[in-house]
PDB file of C-alpha atoms in Angstrom:
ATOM      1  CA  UNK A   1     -12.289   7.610 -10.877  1.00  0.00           C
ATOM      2  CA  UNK A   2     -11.111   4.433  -8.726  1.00  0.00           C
ATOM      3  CA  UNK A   3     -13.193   5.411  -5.921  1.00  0.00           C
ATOM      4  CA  UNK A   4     -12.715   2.341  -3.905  1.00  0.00           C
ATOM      5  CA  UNK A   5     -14.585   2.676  -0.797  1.00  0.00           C
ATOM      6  CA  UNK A   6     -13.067   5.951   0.084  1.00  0.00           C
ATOM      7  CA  UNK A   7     -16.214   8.205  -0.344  1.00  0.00           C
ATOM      8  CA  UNK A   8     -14.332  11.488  -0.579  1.00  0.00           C
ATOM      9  CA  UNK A   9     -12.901  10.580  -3.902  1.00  0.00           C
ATOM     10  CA  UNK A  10     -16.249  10.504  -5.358  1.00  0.00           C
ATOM     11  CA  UNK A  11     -17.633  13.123  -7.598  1.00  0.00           C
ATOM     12  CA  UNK A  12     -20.985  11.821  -7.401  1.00  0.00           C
ATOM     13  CA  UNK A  13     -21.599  11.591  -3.655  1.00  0.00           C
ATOM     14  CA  UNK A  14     -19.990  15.441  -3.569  1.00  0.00           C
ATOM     15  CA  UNK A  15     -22.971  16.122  -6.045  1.00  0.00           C
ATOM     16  CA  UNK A  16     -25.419  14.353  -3.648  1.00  0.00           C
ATOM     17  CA  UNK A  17     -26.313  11.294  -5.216  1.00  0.00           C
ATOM     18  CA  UNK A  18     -26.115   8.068  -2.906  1.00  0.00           C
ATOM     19  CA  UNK A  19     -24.383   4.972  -2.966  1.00  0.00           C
ATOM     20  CA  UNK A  20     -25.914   1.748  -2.155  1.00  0.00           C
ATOM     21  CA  UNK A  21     -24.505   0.076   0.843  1.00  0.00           C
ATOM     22  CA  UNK A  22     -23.596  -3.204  -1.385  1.00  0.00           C
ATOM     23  CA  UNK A  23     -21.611  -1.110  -3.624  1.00  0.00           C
ATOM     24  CA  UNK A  24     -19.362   0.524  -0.870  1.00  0.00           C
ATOM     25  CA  UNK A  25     -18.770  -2.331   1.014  1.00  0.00           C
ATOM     26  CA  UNK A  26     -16.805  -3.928  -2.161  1.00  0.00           C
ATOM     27  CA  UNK A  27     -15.961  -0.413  -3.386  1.00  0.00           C
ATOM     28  CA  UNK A  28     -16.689   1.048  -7.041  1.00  0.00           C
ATOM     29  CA  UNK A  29     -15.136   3.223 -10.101  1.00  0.00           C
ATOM     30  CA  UNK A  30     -16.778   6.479 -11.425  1.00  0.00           C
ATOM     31  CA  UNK A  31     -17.558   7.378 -14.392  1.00  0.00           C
ATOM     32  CA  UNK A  32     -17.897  11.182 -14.972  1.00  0.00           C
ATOM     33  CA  UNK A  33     -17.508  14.141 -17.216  1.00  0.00           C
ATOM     34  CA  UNK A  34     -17.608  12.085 -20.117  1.00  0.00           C
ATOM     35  CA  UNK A  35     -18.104  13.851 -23.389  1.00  0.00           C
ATOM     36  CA  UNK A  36     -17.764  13.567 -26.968  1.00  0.00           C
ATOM     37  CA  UNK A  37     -16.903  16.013 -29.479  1.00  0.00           C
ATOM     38  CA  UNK A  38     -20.250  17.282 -31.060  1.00  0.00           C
ATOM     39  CA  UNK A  39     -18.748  15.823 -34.981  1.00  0.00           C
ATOM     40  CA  UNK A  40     -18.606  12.360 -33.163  1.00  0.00           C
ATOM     41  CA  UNK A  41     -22.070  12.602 -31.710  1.00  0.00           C
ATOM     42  CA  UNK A  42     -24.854   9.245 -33.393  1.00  0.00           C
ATOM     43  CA  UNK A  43     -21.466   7.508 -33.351  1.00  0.00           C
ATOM     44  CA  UNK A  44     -19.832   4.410 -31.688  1.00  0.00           C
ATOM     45  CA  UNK A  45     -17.610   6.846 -29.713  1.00  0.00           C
ATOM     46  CA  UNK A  46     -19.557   6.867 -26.304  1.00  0.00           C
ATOM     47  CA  UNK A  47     -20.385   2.962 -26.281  1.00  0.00           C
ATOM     48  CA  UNK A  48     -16.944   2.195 -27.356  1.00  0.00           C
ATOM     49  CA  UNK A  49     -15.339   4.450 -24.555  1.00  0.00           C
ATOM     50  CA  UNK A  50     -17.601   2.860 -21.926  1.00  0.00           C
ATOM     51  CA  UNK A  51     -16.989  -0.304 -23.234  1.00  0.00           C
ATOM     52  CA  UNK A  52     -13.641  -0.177 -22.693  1.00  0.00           C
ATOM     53  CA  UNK A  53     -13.432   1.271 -19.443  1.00  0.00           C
ATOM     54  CA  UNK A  54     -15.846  -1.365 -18.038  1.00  0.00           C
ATOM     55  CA  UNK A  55     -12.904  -3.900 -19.668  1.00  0.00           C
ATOM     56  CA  UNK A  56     -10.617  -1.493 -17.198  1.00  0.00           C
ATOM     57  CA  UNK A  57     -12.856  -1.777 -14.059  1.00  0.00           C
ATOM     58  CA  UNK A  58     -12.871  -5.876 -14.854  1.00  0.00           C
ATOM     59  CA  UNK A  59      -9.758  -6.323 -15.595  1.00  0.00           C
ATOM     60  CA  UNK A  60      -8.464  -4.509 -11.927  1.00  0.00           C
ATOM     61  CA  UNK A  61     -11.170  -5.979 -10.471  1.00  0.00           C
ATOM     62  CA  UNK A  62     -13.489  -3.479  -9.768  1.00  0.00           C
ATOM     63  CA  UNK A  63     -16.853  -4.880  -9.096  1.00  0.00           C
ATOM     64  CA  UNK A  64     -19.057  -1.790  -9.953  1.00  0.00           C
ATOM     65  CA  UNK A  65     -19.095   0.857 -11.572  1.00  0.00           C
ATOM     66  CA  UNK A  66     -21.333   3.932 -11.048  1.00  0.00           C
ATOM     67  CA  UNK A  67     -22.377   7.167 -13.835  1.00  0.00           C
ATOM     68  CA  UNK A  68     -24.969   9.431 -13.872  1.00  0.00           C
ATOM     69  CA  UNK A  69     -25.707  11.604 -16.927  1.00  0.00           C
ATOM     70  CA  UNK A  70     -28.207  14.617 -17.803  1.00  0.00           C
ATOM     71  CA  UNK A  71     -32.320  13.234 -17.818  1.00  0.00           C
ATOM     72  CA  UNK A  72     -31.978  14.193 -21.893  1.00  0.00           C
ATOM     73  CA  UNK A  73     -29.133  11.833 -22.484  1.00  0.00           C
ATOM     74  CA  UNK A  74     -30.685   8.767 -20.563  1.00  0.00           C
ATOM     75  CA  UNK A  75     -32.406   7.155 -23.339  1.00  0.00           C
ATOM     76  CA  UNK A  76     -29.067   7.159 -24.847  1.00  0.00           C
ATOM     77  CA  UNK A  77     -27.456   5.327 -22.385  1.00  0.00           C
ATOM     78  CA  UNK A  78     -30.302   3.353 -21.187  1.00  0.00           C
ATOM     79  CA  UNK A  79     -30.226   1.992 -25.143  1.00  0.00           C
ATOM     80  CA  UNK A  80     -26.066   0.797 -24.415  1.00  0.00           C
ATOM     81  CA  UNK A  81     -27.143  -1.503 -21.771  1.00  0.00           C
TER      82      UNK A  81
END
């Protein structure tokens, strides 16, 4: 989600997670309700999708992105980078 500064957009604020001041004042992209089929899970397929819409964000200049993601999966993610 190209959230921008335009905090109504934003799935995680409507779920009650703050944004830090720096971030809105140069506005942000989402990323949420990302999934992957249970035969793809120990694959690529999460990183790669991230990956590439982090290229996205870049590329239309986007200078943060935000996620959150269920406590069990965060070692997962934290291992990405």
């Amino acid at each position: 989600v190209f959230s921008g500064r335009d905090l109504s957009k934003s799935e995680h604020v409507a779920l009650g997670f703050k944004v830090p001041k720096f971030i809105l004042r140069q506005g942000f992209a989402e990323i949420s309700r990302a999934c992957v089929r249970p035969d793809f899970w120990g694959t690529e397929t999460m990183s790669l999708m991230i990956k590439h819409l982090i290229r996205i964000a870049y590329e239309t200049g986007i200078p943060y992105m935000i996620a959150n993601c269920n406590p069990e999966l965060w070692p997962s993610f934290k291992a990405m980078g």
